GROMACS .gro file of C-alpha atoms in nm:
model
  327
    1MET     CA    1   0.000   0.000   0.000
    2THR     CA    2   0.099   0.364  -0.041
    3GLU     CA    3   0.240   0.473   0.292
    4ASN     CA    4   0.138   0.838   0.283
    5VAL     CA    5   0.142   0.952   0.646
    6LEU     CA    6   0.049   1.303   0.764
    7LEU     CA    7   0.177   1.469   1.080
    8THR     CA    8  -0.045   1.758   1.191
    9GLY     CA    9   0.025   2.031   1.444
   10THR     CA   10   0.280   2.294   1.536
   11VAL     CA   11   0.402   2.204   1.886
   12LEU     CA   12   0.714   2.011   1.787
   13PRO     CA   13   1.030   2.194   1.681
   14ASN     CA   14   1.056   1.956   1.384
   15SER     CA   15   0.953   1.609   1.271
   16ALA     CA   16   1.297   1.476   1.180
   17VAL     CA   17   1.282   1.186   1.427
   18GLU     CA   18   0.943   1.059   1.311
   19LYS     CA   19   1.032   1.113   0.945
   20GLU     CA   20   1.346   0.901   0.968
   21ILE     CA   21   1.171   0.617   1.152
   22VAL     CA   22   0.870   0.613   0.918
   23GLU     CA   23   1.080   0.632   0.602
   24ASP     CA   24   1.308   0.352   0.724
   25ALA     CA   25   0.995   0.136   0.746
   26GLY     CA   26   0.901   0.217   0.387
   27GLY     CA   27   0.661   0.505   0.441
   28SER     CA   28   0.664   0.876   0.367
   29LEU     CA   29   0.584   1.150   0.616
   30THR     CA   30   0.447   1.494   0.534
   31THR     CA   31   0.401   1.761   0.800
   32ILE     CA   32   0.114   2.006   0.758
   33ASP     CA   33   0.035   2.308   0.974
   34VAL     CA   34  -0.338   2.298   1.045
   35SER     CA   35  -0.540   2.379   1.354
   36SER     CA   36  -0.886   2.243   1.271
   37THR     CA   37  -1.050   1.940   1.116
   38ALA     CA   38  -1.177   2.150   0.825
   39GLU     CA   39  -0.827   2.274   0.747
   40LEU     CA   40  -0.695   1.919   0.768
   41ILE     CA   41  -0.955   1.790   0.523
   42ASP     CA   42  -0.882   2.073   0.281
   43ALA     CA   43  -0.503   2.038   0.305
   44ALA     CA   44  -0.457   1.661   0.302
   45THR     CA   45  -0.446   1.418   0.012
   46ASP     CA   46  -0.607   1.089   0.116
   47PRO     CA   47  -0.346   0.968   0.369
   48VAL     CA   48  -0.306   0.612   0.488
   49GLY     CA   49  -0.228   0.741   0.837
   50ILE     CA   50  -0.257   1.057   1.043
   51MET     CA   51  -0.026   1.148   1.328
   52THR     CA   52  -0.184   1.421   1.539
   53ILE     CA   53  -0.040   1.635   1.814
   54GLU     CA   54  -0.332   1.866   1.887
   55THR     CA   55  -0.563   1.858   1.584
   56ASP     CA   56  -0.902   1.696   1.647
   57ILE     CA   57  -0.971   1.385   1.441
   58ASP     CA   58  -1.345   1.325   1.424
   59GLU     CA   59  -1.569   1.116   1.201
   60SER     CA   60  -1.571   1.385   0.932
   61VAL     CA   61  -1.196   1.340   0.890
   62MET     CA   62  -1.225   0.962   0.885
   63ASP     CA   63  -1.501   0.972   0.625
   64ALA     CA   64  -1.310   1.223   0.411
   65PHE     CA   65  -1.017   0.983   0.375
   66PRO     CA   66  -1.143   0.640   0.263
   67ASN     CA   67  -0.792   0.489   0.269
   68LEU     CA   68  -0.720   0.592   0.628
   69GLU     CA   69  -0.572   0.289   0.805
   70PHE     CA   70  -0.458   0.431   1.140
   71ILE     CA   71  -0.447   0.736   1.367
   72SER     CA   72  -0.148   0.802   1.590
   73VAL     CA   73  -0.153   1.048   1.880
   74HIS     CA   74   0.156   1.222   2.012
   75GLY     CA   75   0.060   1.197   2.377
   76ILE     CA   76  -0.101   0.989   2.648
   77GLY     CA   77  -0.457   1.116   2.623
   78VAL     CA   78  -0.653   1.050   2.304
   79ASP     CA   79  -0.943   1.286   2.375
   80MET     CA   80  -0.880   1.472   2.048
   81VAL     CA   81  -0.979   1.156   1.857
   82ASP     CA   82  -1.336   1.028   1.827
   83LEU     CA   83  -1.240   0.685   1.953
   84ASP     CA   84  -1.586   0.535   1.906
   85ALA     CA   85  -1.596   0.648   1.543
   86ALA     CA   86  -1.249   0.507   1.480
   87THR     CA   87  -1.338   0.175   1.639
   88GLU     CA   88  -1.663   0.150   1.441
   89ARG     CA   89  -1.460   0.197   1.122
   90GLY     CA   90  -1.193  -0.052   1.225
   91ILE     CA   91  -0.925   0.215   1.249
   92PRO     CA   92  -0.666   0.153   1.522
   93VAL     CA   93  -0.560   0.448   1.736
   94PHE     CA   94  -0.207   0.457   1.876
   95ASN     CA   95  -0.075   0.665   2.165
   96THR     CA   96   0.248   0.717   2.357
   97PRO     CA   97   0.157   0.636   2.718
   98HIS     CA   98   0.494   0.631   2.893
   99TYR     CA   99   0.705   0.910   2.752
  100CYS     CA  100   0.652   1.172   3.026
  101LEU     CA  101   0.553   0.986   3.343
  102GLU     CA  102   0.850   1.120   3.536
  103GLU     CA  103   0.804   1.475   3.410
  104VAL     CA  104   0.433   1.503   3.488
  105ALA     CA  105   0.474   1.348   3.832
  106THR     CA  106   0.764   1.579   3.917
  107HIS     CA  107   0.578   1.884   3.786
  108THR     CA  108   0.274   1.787   3.991
  109LEU     CA  109   0.485   1.766   4.304
  110SER     CA  110   0.637   2.104   4.216
  111LEU     CA  111   0.290   2.258   4.198
  112ILE     CA  112   0.188   2.098   4.527
  113LEU     CA  113   0.500   2.229   4.701
  114ALA     CA  114   0.472   2.573   4.540
  115CYS     CA  115   0.117   2.602   4.672
  116GLN     CA  116   0.184   2.456   5.015
  117ARG     CA  117   0.500   2.659   5.074
  118ARG     CA  118   0.367   2.975   4.898
  119VAL     CA  119   0.680   2.988   4.681
  120CYS     CA  120   0.541   3.211   4.406
  121GLN     CA  121   0.370   3.444   4.651
  122PHE     CA  122   0.682   3.486   4.865
  123ASN     CA  123   0.885   3.555   4.551
  124SER     CA  124   0.644   3.831   4.447
  125ASP     CA  125   0.639   3.977   4.799
  126VAL     CA  126   1.018   3.998   4.819
  127LYS     CA  127   1.053   4.149   4.472
  128ALA     CA  128   0.795   4.412   4.573
  129GLY     CA  129   1.011   4.510   4.871
  130GLY     CA  130   0.867   4.282   5.138
  131TRP     CA  131   1.055   4.053   5.375
  132ASP     CA  132   0.801   3.886   5.601
  133TYR     CA  133   0.768   3.512   5.647
  134GLU     CA  134   0.416   3.562   5.782
  135SER     CA  135   0.294   3.762   5.483
  136GLU     CA  136   0.121   3.461   5.328
  137GLY     CA  137  -0.055   3.340   5.639
  138PRO     CA  138   0.002   3.029   5.851
  139ILE     CA  139   0.170   2.732   5.687
  140ARG     CA  140   0.131   2.376   5.814
  141ARG     CA  141   0.366   2.082   5.771
  142LEU     CA  142   0.302   1.873   5.465
  143SER     CA  143   0.313   1.561   5.682
  144SER     CA  144  -0.008   1.678   5.849
  145LYS     CA  145  -0.199   1.665   5.521
  146THR     CA  146  -0.420   1.415   5.343
  147VAL     CA  147  -0.368   1.404   4.968
  148GLY     CA  148  -0.647   1.283   4.741
  149VAL     CA  149  -0.535   1.139   4.407
  150VAL     CA  150  -0.806   1.139   4.141
  151GLY     CA  151  -0.698   0.878   3.887
  152CYS     CA  152  -0.449   0.614   3.997
  153GLY     CA  153  -0.302   0.504   3.667
  154ASP     CA  154   0.064   0.528   3.574
  155ILE     CA  155   0.100   0.901   3.639
  156GLY     CA  156  -0.108   0.897   3.955
  157LEU     CA  157   0.107   0.618   4.097
  158GLU     CA  158   0.426   0.805   4.004
  159VAL     CA  159   0.294   1.103   4.199
  160VAL     CA  160   0.216   0.878   4.495
  161LYS     CA  161   0.568   0.736   4.484
  162ARG     CA  162   0.709   1.087   4.519
  163LEU     CA  163   0.463   1.185   4.792
  164THR     CA  164   0.549   0.883   5.005
  165GLY     CA  165   0.867   1.047   5.130
  166PHE     CA  166   0.665   1.338   5.272
  167ASP     CA  167   0.475   1.105   5.508
  168VAL     CA  168   0.132   1.219   5.394
  169ASP     CA  169  -0.189   1.019   5.415
  170ILE     CA  170  -0.305   0.928   5.063
  171LEU     CA  171  -0.658   0.863   4.941
  172GLY     CA  172  -0.718   0.736   4.590
  173TYR     CA  173  -1.023   0.747   4.366
  174ASP     CA  174  -1.018   0.525   4.060
  175PRO     CA  175  -1.311   0.297   3.976
  176TYR     CA  176  -1.084   0.084   3.756
  177VAL     CA  177  -0.823  -0.003   4.019
  178SER     CA  178  -0.891  -0.251   4.298
  179GLU     CA  179  -0.861  -0.175   4.667
  180ALA     CA  180  -0.588  -0.438   4.696
  181GLU     CA  181  -0.381  -0.278   4.419
  182LEU     CA  182  -0.414   0.068   4.571
  183SER     CA  183  -0.326  -0.065   4.914
  184HIS     CA  184  -0.010  -0.217   4.768
  185HIS     CA  185   0.098   0.138   4.681
  186GLY     CA  186   0.008   0.280   5.021
  187ILE     CA  187  -0.320   0.432   4.903
  188ARG     CA  188  -0.654   0.409   5.083
  189LYS     CA  189  -0.930   0.357   4.826
  190ALA     CA  190  -1.213   0.609   4.851
  191ASP     CA  191  -1.516   0.703   4.649
  192PHE     CA  192  -1.509   1.046   4.488
  193GLU     CA  193  -1.728   1.218   4.746
  194THR     CA  194  -1.528   1.078   5.037
  195LEU     CA  195  -1.204   1.192   4.875
  196CYS     CA  196  -1.337   1.545   4.826
  197GLU     CA  197  -1.465   1.564   5.182
  198ASN     CA  198  -1.145   1.441   5.347
  199SER     CA  199  -0.854   1.569   5.137
  200ASP     CA  200  -0.643   1.876   5.213
  201ILE     CA  201  -0.477   1.849   4.872
  202ILE     CA  202  -0.647   1.708   4.561
  203THR     CA  203  -0.441   1.624   4.254
  204VAL     CA  204  -0.603   1.522   3.925
  205HIS     CA  205  -0.461   1.250   3.699
  206THR     CA  206  -0.760   1.092   3.529
  207PRO     CA  207  -0.797   1.086   3.150
  208LEU     CA  208  -1.058   1.309   2.991
  209THR     CA  209  -1.367   1.108   2.898
  210GLU     CA  210  -1.737   1.185   2.894
  211SER     CA  211  -1.760   1.052   3.251
  212THR     CA  212  -1.473   1.270   3.378
  213ARG     CA  213  -1.557   1.592   3.190
  214GLN     CA  214  -1.619   1.854   3.463
  215LEU     CA  215  -1.592   1.577   3.722
  216ILE     CA  216  -1.477   1.840   3.969
  217ASP     CA  217  -1.780   2.067   3.952
  218ALA     CA  218  -1.967   2.304   4.184
  219ALA     CA  219  -2.107   2.013   4.386
  220ALA     CA  220  -1.759   1.867   4.433
  221PHE     CA  221  -1.622   2.200   4.555
  222GLU     CA  222  -1.914   2.240   4.794
  223SER     CA  223  -1.829   1.904   4.951
  224MET     CA  224  -1.467   2.005   5.017
  225GLY     CA  225  -1.349   2.149   5.345
  226GLU     CA  226  -1.228   2.507   5.357
  227GLY     CA  227  -0.869   2.570   5.251
  228VAL     CA  228  -0.816   2.288   4.999
  229THR     CA  229  -0.530   2.292   4.749
  230LEU     CA  230  -0.627   2.171   4.400
  231VAL     CA  231  -0.367   2.064   4.145
  232ASN     CA  232  -0.453   1.969   3.787
  233ALA     CA  233  -0.190   1.842   3.543
  234ALA     CA  234  -0.430   1.622   3.346
  235ARG     CA  235  -0.686   1.800   3.127
  236GLY     CA  236  -0.846   2.139   3.184
  237GLU     CA  237  -1.195   2.015   3.099
  238ILE     CA  238  -1.197   1.781   3.400
  239VAL     CA  239  -1.243   2.083   3.627
  240ASP     CA  240  -1.533   2.328   3.598
  241GLN     CA  241  -1.325   2.647   3.592
  242ASP     CA  242  -1.617   2.877   3.672
  243ALA     CA  243  -1.689   2.667   3.980
  244LEU     CA  244  -1.319   2.668   4.066
  245SER     CA  245  -1.304   3.048   4.042
  246GLU     CA  246  -1.601   3.076   4.277
  247ALA     CA  247  -1.442   2.826   4.517
  248VAL     CA  248  -1.121   3.033   4.521
  249GLU     CA  249  -1.317   3.353   4.584
  250ARG     CA  250  -1.500   3.210   4.884
  251GLY     CA  251  -1.192   3.035   5.027
  252THR     CA  252  -1.293   2.674   4.974
  253VAL     CA  253  -0.988   2.643   4.751
  254ALA     CA  254  -0.702   2.825   4.922
  255TYR     CA  255  -0.449   2.748   4.649
  256ALA     CA  256  -0.459   2.597   4.303
  257GLY     CA  257  -0.177   2.475   4.082
  258LEU     CA  258  -0.286   2.435   3.721
  259ASP     CA  259  -0.083   2.313   3.426
  260VAL     CA  260  -0.392   2.280   3.207
  261LEU     CA  261  -0.690   2.502   3.134
  262GLN     CA  262  -1.013   2.464   2.941
  263GLU     CA  263  -0.886   2.714   2.684
  264GLU     CA  264  -0.518   2.709   2.593
  265PRO     CA  265  -0.373   2.964   2.572
  266PRO     CA  266  -0.628   3.139   2.793
  267GLU     CA  267  -0.811   3.457   2.701
  268ASP     CA  268  -0.962   3.666   2.980
  269ASP     CA  269  -0.957   3.376   3.227
  270ARG     CA  270  -1.072   3.474   3.577
  271LEU     CA  271  -0.828   3.231   3.733
  272LEU     CA  272  -0.533   3.439   3.613
  273ASN     CA  273  -0.645   3.723   3.841
  274PHE     CA  274  -0.585   3.529   4.163
  275ASP     CA  275  -0.245   3.550   4.333
  276ASN     CA  276  -0.311   3.215   4.498
  277VAL     CA  277  -0.352   3.034   4.166
  278VAL     CA  278  -0.027   2.917   4.005
  279VAL     CA  279  -0.053   2.847   3.631
  280THR     CA  280   0.204   2.686   3.402
  281PRO     CA  281   0.162   2.659   3.020
  282HIS     CA  282   0.077   2.288   2.977
  283ALA     CA  283   0.444   2.221   3.042
  284ALA     CA  284   0.424   1.928   3.284
  285TRP     CA  285   0.508   1.681   3.008
  286TYR     CA  286   0.814   1.865   2.886
  287SER     CA  287   1.180   1.785   2.911
  288GLU     CA  288   1.419   1.736   2.623
  289ASP     CA  289   1.433   1.370   2.721
  290ALA     CA  290   1.054   1.334   2.715
  291LEU     CA  291   1.030   1.513   2.381
  292ALA     CA  292   1.280   1.273   2.225
  293GLU     CA  293   1.095   0.975   2.374
  294LEU     CA  294   0.761   1.108   2.250
  295GLN     CA  295   0.881   1.140   1.893
  296ARG     CA  296   1.052   0.801   1.900
  297GLN     CA  297   0.749   0.618   2.046
  298ALA     CA  298   0.510   0.782   1.801
  299GLY     CA  299   0.735   0.704   1.506
  300GLU     CA  300   0.785   0.343   1.610
  301ASN     CA  301   0.410   0.285   1.647
  302VAL     CA  302   0.360   0.395   1.287
  303ALA     CA  303   0.664   0.208   1.158
  304ALA     CA  304   0.546  -0.116   1.317
  305PHE     CA  305   0.206  -0.082   1.151
  306ILE     CA  306   0.362  -0.013   0.812
  307ARG     CA  307   0.577  -0.325   0.847
  308GLY     CA  308   0.268  -0.531   0.924
  309GLU     CA  309   0.359  -0.570   1.291
  310ARG     CA  310   0.148  -0.497   1.598
  311PRO     CA  311   0.237  -0.154   1.743
  312ASP     CA  312   0.328  -0.146   2.110
  313TYR     CA  313   0.060   0.105   2.209
  314VAL     CA  314  -0.288   0.057   2.060
  315VAL     CA  315  -0.577   0.216   2.249
  316ASN     CA  316  -0.860   0.025   2.078
  317GLU     CA  317  -0.685  -0.310   2.046
  318SER     CA  318  -1.004  -0.495   1.949
  319VAL     CA  319  -0.993  -0.350   1.596
  320LEU     CA  320  -0.674  -0.542   1.524
  321GLU     CA  321  -0.865  -0.867   1.571
  322GLN     CA  322  -1.139  -0.786   1.319
  323PRO     CA  323  -1.152  -0.703   0.949
  324ARG     CA  324  -1.167  -0.337   0.852
  325THR     CA  325  -1.527  -0.225   0.779
  326GLY     CA  326  -1.428   0.079   0.573
  327GLN     CA  327  -1.649   0.377   0.501
   0.00000   0.00000   0.00000
């Protein structure tokens, strides 16, 4: 078959790594700069595969390209792909689930510590001429806290591993992980409401699905005790940002550390007006090492498929066991 593969998006500095791997397997890789499905459909020429970084791939894209054989995502989450539509059409979807586990876990811990120790606020105070350790209010030892981990997959467990040294009590909410497995990692299994009610710090690591979209909503914030710290390095849409802003205003959320927002980059976001909200630019995944691993993993998934092999990371594995239905 003609191995015409498209790479969409503008985040990467270049696509040299993927291009070399794909071409060594007998394919060709073309990079196109598009930001929407409509632009992709207009710009592309019936590819066999699409590698996407941030461009949404919905059923209109799949139906526009009758020879589409696979979709590859540069990243862990595949929420930009209509997975049901791909599965219905027999199109496998690949991802890169392990490339930034260390980075996201470390960044999460950095946000937790920055909030708990008021690092950014103290920095601003000193640069404005202040020198008062009490300027940001009372600070309690981290070891006195209970941390609630929402989503106990690979990243959540990496965060827990790092938190263990701080001697915190850890609650975990994940309907897909057994109590025995969580206990093995030093986590007490809790339902979502119990976690919200009993956690001093809540850190979010669940994938974005229809069941987790705005999981942390107004009702969740109302169930939390006063003075909670919320950290989100997963997906912005998991948290209702209007409800979060209101929770910050009334003091339910004392501090928030956010690496992701509903709109990126943000425009006129209320959360940016709060000194007690620390925001980083969806950077938790990033290190030069992680970037290299991301490009390599994505390229090798595609190369394996081109060679007729089973890629290492297939999200909807069932499609590989059935004949392609086509459009």
